[in-house]
């Protein structure tokens, strides 16, 4: 079983505002409300790919109830901790056209803080975490709210250290680095995040390779580096390094594309236990989501699987 943990879920209010202007009245062209949070996004995409998962995290108030309903309405199992106070956050995502021909659209995000989480709430989460069995996979994705220690992911991995659980970490900088001592099965920084960790600018696959390998030396088993429209690179546990460009699609809304890449990689790995196939499924899944409203379907994903994988020495 795959479990996904979203510590601070949200309702995402996604609006299309042509030529958005600050300090002015703007009117939407399209709008929708979806359950959000990186772990939840992974669960949504896994569902589309025919892979079961259970969503974990904290929910509060009327927004929390709606998030849970949206998750369960998609046929995804959930085991959320319900908080007594506050409301799960509402995030606003604005997509707007621009006058710059190089960037036909841009995305603006306004992310709320979310409810306060107490020690007793955290203990309830750990009760659920302890039910995870050997050979299960736990995806921990996204930031940790200020009411919780930034060592939370490490605490969870320590709690499960006596079990053969595969950890997947999609987080930034210190949160990611601290997790490496527990040898996660997969981490997924993008190339900007990878550059930030080491204080460098990375643009090409060959530039990325030595830094992906450094993360392996620090403890990661597999390092999947997303590069947006330029594809992704995988430094795999078997010593291989492979890269594939992304299929050319018209990107409509890129939020959730990286989470879809994680889901696609896991689905591909489960299907064939082959790293190249997992990379292809990851890239296709990210591209399928980026090119549609919502999450890409399995049919979309299969139509976008790259034909070629390049091996980098």
Tab-separated table of C-alpha atoms in Angstrom:
chain	number	residue	atom	x	y	z
A	1	UNK	CA	0.000	0.000	0.000
A	2	UNK	CA	1.107	3.541	-0.723
A	3	UNK	CA	0.393	6.179	1.930
A	4	UNK	CA	0.629	9.894	1.202
A	5	UNK	CA	1.122	12.443	3.960
A	6	UNK	CA	-0.005	16.049	3.519
A	7	UNK	CA	0.585	17.836	6.801
A	8	UNK	CA	-1.144	21.071	5.734
A	9	UNK	CA	-3.834	20.312	3.100
A	10	UNK	CA	-5.860	23.035	1.438
A	11	UNK	CA	-8.774	23.914	-0.730
A	12	UNK	CA	-7.217	25.474	-3.812
A	13	UNK	CA	-9.276	28.212	-5.453
A	14	UNK	CA	-7.914	28.286	-9.000
A	15	UNK	CA	-8.828	31.262	-11.163
A	16	UNK	CA	-7.983	32.349	-14.686
A	17	UNK	CA	-7.694	36.148	-14.733
A	18	UNK	CA	-6.724	37.545	-18.150
A	19	UNK	CA	-4.108	40.312	-17.842
A	20	UNK	CA	-4.170	40.337	-14.037
A	21	UNK	CA	-3.349	43.753	-12.540
A	22	UNK	CA	-2.440	44.477	-8.934
A	23	UNK	CA	-4.383	47.177	-7.031
A	24	UNK	CA	-7.268	46.902	-9.509
A	25	UNK	CA	-10.568	45.089	-9.955
A	26	UNK	CA	-9.954	41.835	-11.833
A	27	UNK	CA	-12.634	39.499	-13.146
A	28	UNK	CA	-12.192	35.786	-13.666
A	29	UNK	CA	-12.602	33.947	-16.938
A	30	UNK	CA	-12.670	30.486	-15.373
A	31	UNK	CA	-12.561	29.214	-11.799
A	32	UNK	CA	-12.617	25.945	-9.894
A	33	UNK	CA	-12.069	24.621	-6.385
A	34	UNK	CA	-10.025	21.474	-5.759
A	35	UNK	CA	-8.553	19.649	-2.790
A	36	UNK	CA	-4.871	20.532	-2.670
A	37	UNK	CA	-1.572	19.704	-1.026
A	38	UNK	CA	1.340	17.788	-2.519
A	39	UNK	CA	0.598	14.423	-0.937
A	40	UNK	CA	-3.080	14.630	-1.865
A	41	UNK	CA	-2.052	15.475	-5.425
A	42	UNK	CA	0.059	12.311	-5.523
A	43	UNK	CA	-2.958	10.283	-4.354
A	44	UNK	CA	-5.177	11.826	-7.042
A	45	UNK	CA	-2.707	10.953	-9.802
A	46	UNK	CA	-2.109	7.450	-8.447
A	47	UNK	CA	-5.868	6.909	-8.573
A	48	UNK	CA	-5.932	7.946	-12.234
A	49	UNK	CA	-3.130	5.459	-12.897
A	50	UNK	CA	-5.001	2.638	-11.178
A	51	UNK	CA	-2.830	2.509	-8.046
A	52	UNK	CA	-4.438	2.529	-4.608
A	53	UNK	CA	-3.268	4.831	-1.842
A	54	UNK	CA	-4.372	6.113	1.552
A	55	UNK	CA	-4.213	9.846	2.273
A	56	UNK	CA	-2.962	10.998	5.692
A	57	UNK	CA	-2.717	14.456	7.226
A	58	UNK	CA	-4.512	17.016	9.367
A	59	UNK	CA	-7.932	18.550	8.600
A	60	UNK	CA	-9.914	21.227	10.404
A	61	UNK	CA	-13.269	22.993	10.153
A	62	UNK	CA	-15.645	23.250	7.212
A	63	UNK	CA	-12.793	23.434	4.708
A	64	UNK	CA	-11.315	20.245	6.134
A	65	UNK	CA	-14.633	18.442	5.735
A	66	UNK	CA	-14.777	19.519	2.093
A	67	UNK	CA	-11.208	18.364	1.446
A	68	UNK	CA	-12.012	14.952	2.919
A	69	UNK	CA	-15.201	14.703	0.829
A	70	UNK	CA	-13.336	15.573	-2.374
A	71	UNK	CA	-10.661	12.985	-1.651
A	72	UNK	CA	-13.132	10.229	-0.803
A	73	UNK	CA	-15.425	11.117	-3.725
A	74	UNK	CA	-12.515	10.113	-5.969
A	75	UNK	CA	-12.449	6.673	-4.365
A	76	UNK	CA	-9.278	7.363	-2.379
A	77	UNK	CA	-9.055	5.962	1.145
A	78	UNK	CA	-8.289	8.484	3.869
A	79	UNK	CA	-7.140	8.398	7.485
A	80	UNK	CA	-6.944	12.083	8.359
A	81	UNK	CA	-6.598	13.487	11.867
A	82	UNK	CA	-9.429	15.948	12.552
A	83	UNK	CA	-8.449	19.023	14.579
A	84	UNK	CA	-10.835	20.563	17.105
A	85	UNK	CA	-10.029	24.169	16.244
A	86	UNK	CA	-9.437	26.326	13.177
A	87	UNK	CA	-9.973	25.624	9.502
A	88	UNK	CA	-7.861	23.976	6.862
A	89	UNK	CA	-6.426	26.632	4.624
A	90	UNK	CA	-7.744	28.078	1.372
A	91	UNK	CA	-5.040	28.851	-1.181
A	92	UNK	CA	-5.553	31.077	-4.211
A	93	UNK	CA	-3.884	30.191	-7.511
A	94	UNK	CA	-4.080	32.840	-10.245
A	95	UNK	CA	-3.276	32.093	-13.870
A	96	UNK	CA	-2.951	35.165	-16.073
A	97	UNK	CA	-1.934	35.970	-19.633
A	98	UNK	CA	1.015	38.311	-20.113
A	99	UNK	CA	2.310	40.630	-22.837
A	100	UNK	CA	5.656	38.835	-22.860
A	101	UNK	CA	5.740	36.486	-25.897
A	102	UNK	CA	8.327	34.305	-24.149
A	103	UNK	CA	5.925	33.703	-21.250
A	104	UNK	CA	2.358	33.619	-22.534
A	105	UNK	CA	0.984	33.014	-19.076
A	106	UNK	CA	2.161	33.258	-15.491
A	107	UNK	CA	0.985	31.748	-12.238
A	108	UNK	CA	0.642	33.545	-8.912
A	109	UNK	CA	0.024	31.687	-5.657
A	110	UNK	CA	-1.276	32.985	-2.342
A	111	UNK	CA	-0.830	30.259	0.259
A	112	UNK	CA	-2.423	30.520	3.709
A	113	UNK	CA	-0.807	29.387	6.972
A	114	UNK	CA	-3.307	26.726	8.056
A	115	UNK	CA	-4.525	25.715	11.532
A	116	UNK	CA	-2.398	25.226	14.629
A	117	UNK	CA	-1.576	21.581	15.403
A	118	UNK	CA	-1.147	20.503	19.029
A	119	UNK	CA	1.024	17.781	20.541
A	120	UNK	CA	-2.037	15.602	21.137
A	121	UNK	CA	-2.997	16.003	17.460
A	122	UNK	CA	0.510	14.957	16.483
A	123	UNK	CA	0.279	11.884	18.690
A	124	UNK	CA	-2.912	10.881	16.869
A	125	UNK	CA	-1.057	11.106	13.564
A	126	UNK	CA	1.722	8.883	14.876
A	127	UNK	CA	-0.874	6.328	15.960
A	128	UNK	CA	-1.996	6.128	12.339
A	129	UNK	CA	1.593	6.168	11.046
A	130	UNK	CA	2.462	3.145	13.200
A	131	UNK	CA	-0.126	1.065	11.311
A	132	UNK	CA	1.988	1.287	8.157
A	133	UNK	CA	3.420	-2.144	7.406
A	134	UNK	CA	6.709	-3.423	6.083
A	135	UNK	CA	6.973	-3.185	2.282
A	136	UNK	CA	4.524	-0.252	2.237
A	137	UNK	CA	5.515	3.124	0.750
A	138	UNK	CA	5.087	6.456	2.523
A	139	UNK	CA	5.170	9.654	0.463
A	140	UNK	CA	5.890	12.773	2.531
A	141	UNK	CA	5.464	15.878	0.439
A	142	UNK	CA	5.406	19.602	1.051
A	143	UNK	CA	6.323	21.992	3.817
A	144	UNK	CA	5.643	21.665	7.534
A	145	UNK	CA	3.596	24.392	9.300
A	146	UNK	CA	5.263	26.492	11.995
A	147	UNK	CA	3.235	24.828	14.788
A	148	UNK	CA	5.135	21.575	14.166
A	149	UNK	CA	8.858	20.802	14.472
A	150	UNK	CA	10.780	20.873	11.202
A	151	UNK	CA	12.164	17.483	12.193
A	152	UNK	CA	8.718	15.887	11.704
A	153	UNK	CA	9.652	13.850	8.622
A	154	UNK	CA	12.735	12.532	10.412
A	155	UNK	CA	10.646	11.642	13.469
A	156	UNK	CA	8.255	9.686	11.267
A	157	UNK	CA	11.072	7.826	9.525
A	158	UNK	CA	12.668	7.040	12.877
A	159	UNK	CA	9.313	5.720	14.117
A	160	UNK	CA	9.173	3.344	11.138
A	161	UNK	CA	12.890	2.540	10.997
A	162	UNK	CA	12.406	-1.058	12.170
A	163	UNK	CA	10.044	-1.728	9.285
A	164	UNK	CA	10.996	-2.121	5.647
A	165	UNK	CA	9.085	0.977	4.552
A	166	UNK	CA	10.065	2.836	1.371
A	167	UNK	CA	10.129	6.599	1.944
A	168	UNK	CA	9.534	9.156	-0.772
A	169	UNK	CA	10.424	12.747	0.101
A	170	UNK	CA	9.361	15.759	-1.962
A	171	UNK	CA	10.495	18.745	0.077
A	172	UNK	CA	12.970	21.580	-0.108
A	173	UNK	CA	16.410	22.381	1.290
A	174	UNK	CA	16.895	21.546	5.006
A	175	UNK	CA	13.721	19.455	5.207
A	176	UNK	CA	15.055	17.322	2.367
A	177	UNK	CA	18.663	17.207	3.560
A	178	UNK	CA	17.705	16.071	7.063
A	179	UNK	CA	15.798	13.115	5.626
A	180	UNK	CA	18.783	11.650	3.790
A	181	UNK	CA	20.236	9.830	6.794
A	182	UNK	CA	17.178	7.537	6.631
A	183	UNK	CA	18.015	6.534	3.037
A	184	UNK	CA	14.732	7.403	1.324
A	185	UNK	CA	13.850	5.319	-1.709
A	186	UNK	CA	13.172	8.443	-3.767
A	187	UNK	CA	13.632	12.184	-3.472
A	188	UNK	CA	12.412	14.645	-6.100
A	189	UNK	CA	13.967	18.095	-6.088
A	190	UNK	CA	13.574	20.233	-9.184
A	191	UNK	CA	16.745	21.631	-10.740
A	192	UNK	CA	16.285	25.021	-9.060
A	193	UNK	CA	15.883	23.399	-5.631
A	194	UNK	CA	18.914	21.194	-6.253
A	195	UNK	CA	20.933	24.270	-7.173
A	196	UNK	CA	19.777	26.083	-4.037
A	197	UNK	CA	21.003	23.218	-1.848
A	198	UNK	CA	24.546	23.511	-3.197
A	199	UNK	CA	24.593	27.230	-4.043
A	200	UNK	CA	24.911	26.779	-7.802
A	201	UNK	CA	22.844	27.399	-10.930
A	202	UNK	CA	21.934	24.240	-12.847
A	203	UNK	CA	20.485	24.291	-16.357
A	204	UNK	CA	21.538	21.158	-18.256
A	205	UNK	CA	21.386	17.439	-17.460
A	206	UNK	CA	25.202	17.157	-17.399
A	207	UNK	CA	25.400	20.009	-14.886
A	208	UNK	CA	22.828	18.276	-12.686
A	209	UNK	CA	24.508	14.838	-12.579
A	210	UNK	CA	27.300	15.479	-10.040
A	211	UNK	CA	24.914	17.174	-7.609
A	212	UNK	CA	22.306	14.426	-7.897
A	213	UNK	CA	25.099	11.947	-7.116
A	214	UNK	CA	26.112	14.027	-4.095
A	215	UNK	CA	22.614	13.565	-2.695
A	216	UNK	CA	23.020	9.827	-3.231
A	217	UNK	CA	26.336	9.944	-1.343
A	218	UNK	CA	24.447	11.707	1.465
A	219	UNK	CA	21.920	8.863	1.667
A	220	UNK	CA	19.257	9.072	-1.064
A	221	UNK	CA	18.750	5.856	-3.001
A	222	UNK	CA	17.179	7.391	-6.114
A	223	UNK	CA	17.262	11.081	-7.059
A	224	UNK	CA	14.650	12.277	-9.558
A	225	UNK	CA	15.339	15.843	-10.694
A	226	UNK	CA	12.473	17.519	-12.536
A	227	UNK	CA	13.317	20.201	-15.083
A	228	UNK	CA	9.843	21.404	-16.075
A	229	UNK	CA	9.348	21.534	-19.840
A	230	UNK	CA	12.933	20.278	-20.286
A	231	UNK	CA	12.164	16.839	-18.855
A	232	UNK	CA	13.774	15.035	-15.921
A	233	UNK	CA	16.930	13.231	-14.863
A	234	UNK	CA	17.196	10.151	-12.659
A	235	UNK	CA	20.274	9.119	-10.716
A	236	UNK	CA	19.232	5.565	-9.916
A	237	UNK	CA	20.236	3.209	-7.135
A	238	UNK	CA	21.765	0.758	-9.598
A	239	UNK	CA	24.365	3.364	-10.603
A	240	UNK	CA	22.743	4.390	-13.876
A	241	UNK	CA	21.950	8.006	-14.731
A	242	UNK	CA	19.258	8.526	-17.309
A	243	UNK	CA	17.572	11.579	-18.785
A	244	UNK	CA	14.580	12.188	-21.001
A	245	UNK	CA	13.181	15.350	-22.482
A	246	UNK	CA	9.500	16.078	-21.887
A	247	UNK	CA	6.890	15.640	-24.620
A	248	UNK	CA	5.867	18.908	-26.210
A	249	UNK	CA	2.496	19.884	-24.776
A	250	UNK	CA	0.634	23.119	-24.244
A	251	UNK	CA	1.002	23.771	-20.527
A	252	UNK	CA	-2.262	25.033	-19.047
A	253	UNK	CA	-1.582	24.864	-15.325
A	254	UNK	CA	1.609	23.439	-13.880
A	255	UNK	CA	0.690	23.169	-10.175
A	256	UNK	CA	0.477	19.450	-9.402
A	257	UNK	CA	2.688	18.441	-12.327
A	258	UNK	CA	5.661	17.646	-10.072
A	259	UNK	CA	3.424	15.637	-7.742
A	260	UNK	CA	2.074	13.780	-10.766
A	261	UNK	CA	5.658	12.976	-11.749
A	262	UNK	CA	6.188	11.341	-8.346
A	263	UNK	CA	2.966	9.349	-8.746
A	264	UNK	CA	3.878	8.279	-12.265
A	265	UNK	CA	7.356	7.178	-11.185
A	266	UNK	CA	5.902	5.043	-8.388
A	267	UNK	CA	3.262	3.552	-10.685
A	268	UNK	CA	5.924	2.746	-13.279
A	269	UNK	CA	8.212	1.190	-10.674
A	270	UNK	CA	5.390	-0.956	-9.286
A	271	UNK	CA	4.492	-2.078	-12.794
A	272	UNK	CA	7.928	-3.227	-14.003
A	273	UNK	CA	10.566	-2.684	-11.284
A	274	UNK	CA	12.532	-0.865	-13.963
A	275	UNK	CA	14.026	2.585	-13.374
A	276	UNK	CA	13.897	3.706	-17.016
A	277	UNK	CA	10.235	2.766	-17.266
A	278	UNK	CA	9.544	4.560	-13.981
A	279	UNK	CA	11.242	7.698	-15.318
A	280	UNK	CA	9.209	7.565	-18.518
A	281	UNK	CA	5.962	7.167	-16.579
A	282	UNK	CA	6.957	10.020	-14.297
A	283	UNK	CA	7.674	12.424	-17.142
A	284	UNK	CA	4.515	11.435	-19.014
A	285	UNK	CA	2.380	11.856	-15.883
A	286	UNK	CA	3.791	15.307	-15.138
A	287	UNK	CA	3.245	16.405	-18.731
A	288	UNK	CA	-0.301	15.011	-18.825
A	289	UNK	CA	-1.270	16.995	-15.733
A	290	UNK	CA	0.426	20.177	-16.947
A	291	UNK	CA	-1.560	20.047	-20.179
A	292	UNK	CA	-5.030	19.558	-18.707
A	293	UNK	CA	-7.370	21.031	-16.144
A	294	UNK	CA	-6.986	18.747	-13.157
A	295	UNK	CA	-4.896	15.591	-13.342
A	296	UNK	CA	-3.950	13.668	-16.446
A	297	UNK	CA	-5.797	10.460	-17.217
A	298	UNK	CA	-4.045	7.133	-17.717
A	299	UNK	CA	-4.885	7.357	-21.423
A	300	UNK	CA	-3.213	10.779	-21.587
A	301	UNK	CA	-0.157	9.452	-19.757
A	302	UNK	CA	0.287	6.434	-22.007
A	303	UNK	CA	0.055	8.659	-25.092
A	304	UNK	CA	2.876	10.882	-23.814
A	305	UNK	CA	5.468	8.291	-22.751
A	306	UNK	CA	8.866	9.356	-24.193
A	307	UNK	CA	10.329	7.118	-26.867
A	308	UNK	CA	13.956	7.693	-25.932
A	309	UNK	CA	15.991	7.631	-22.742
A	310	UNK	CA	19.541	8.983	-22.780
A	311	UNK	CA	22.126	7.444	-20.468
A	312	UNK	CA	24.659	9.864	-19.037
A	313	UNK	CA	27.990	8.633	-17.771
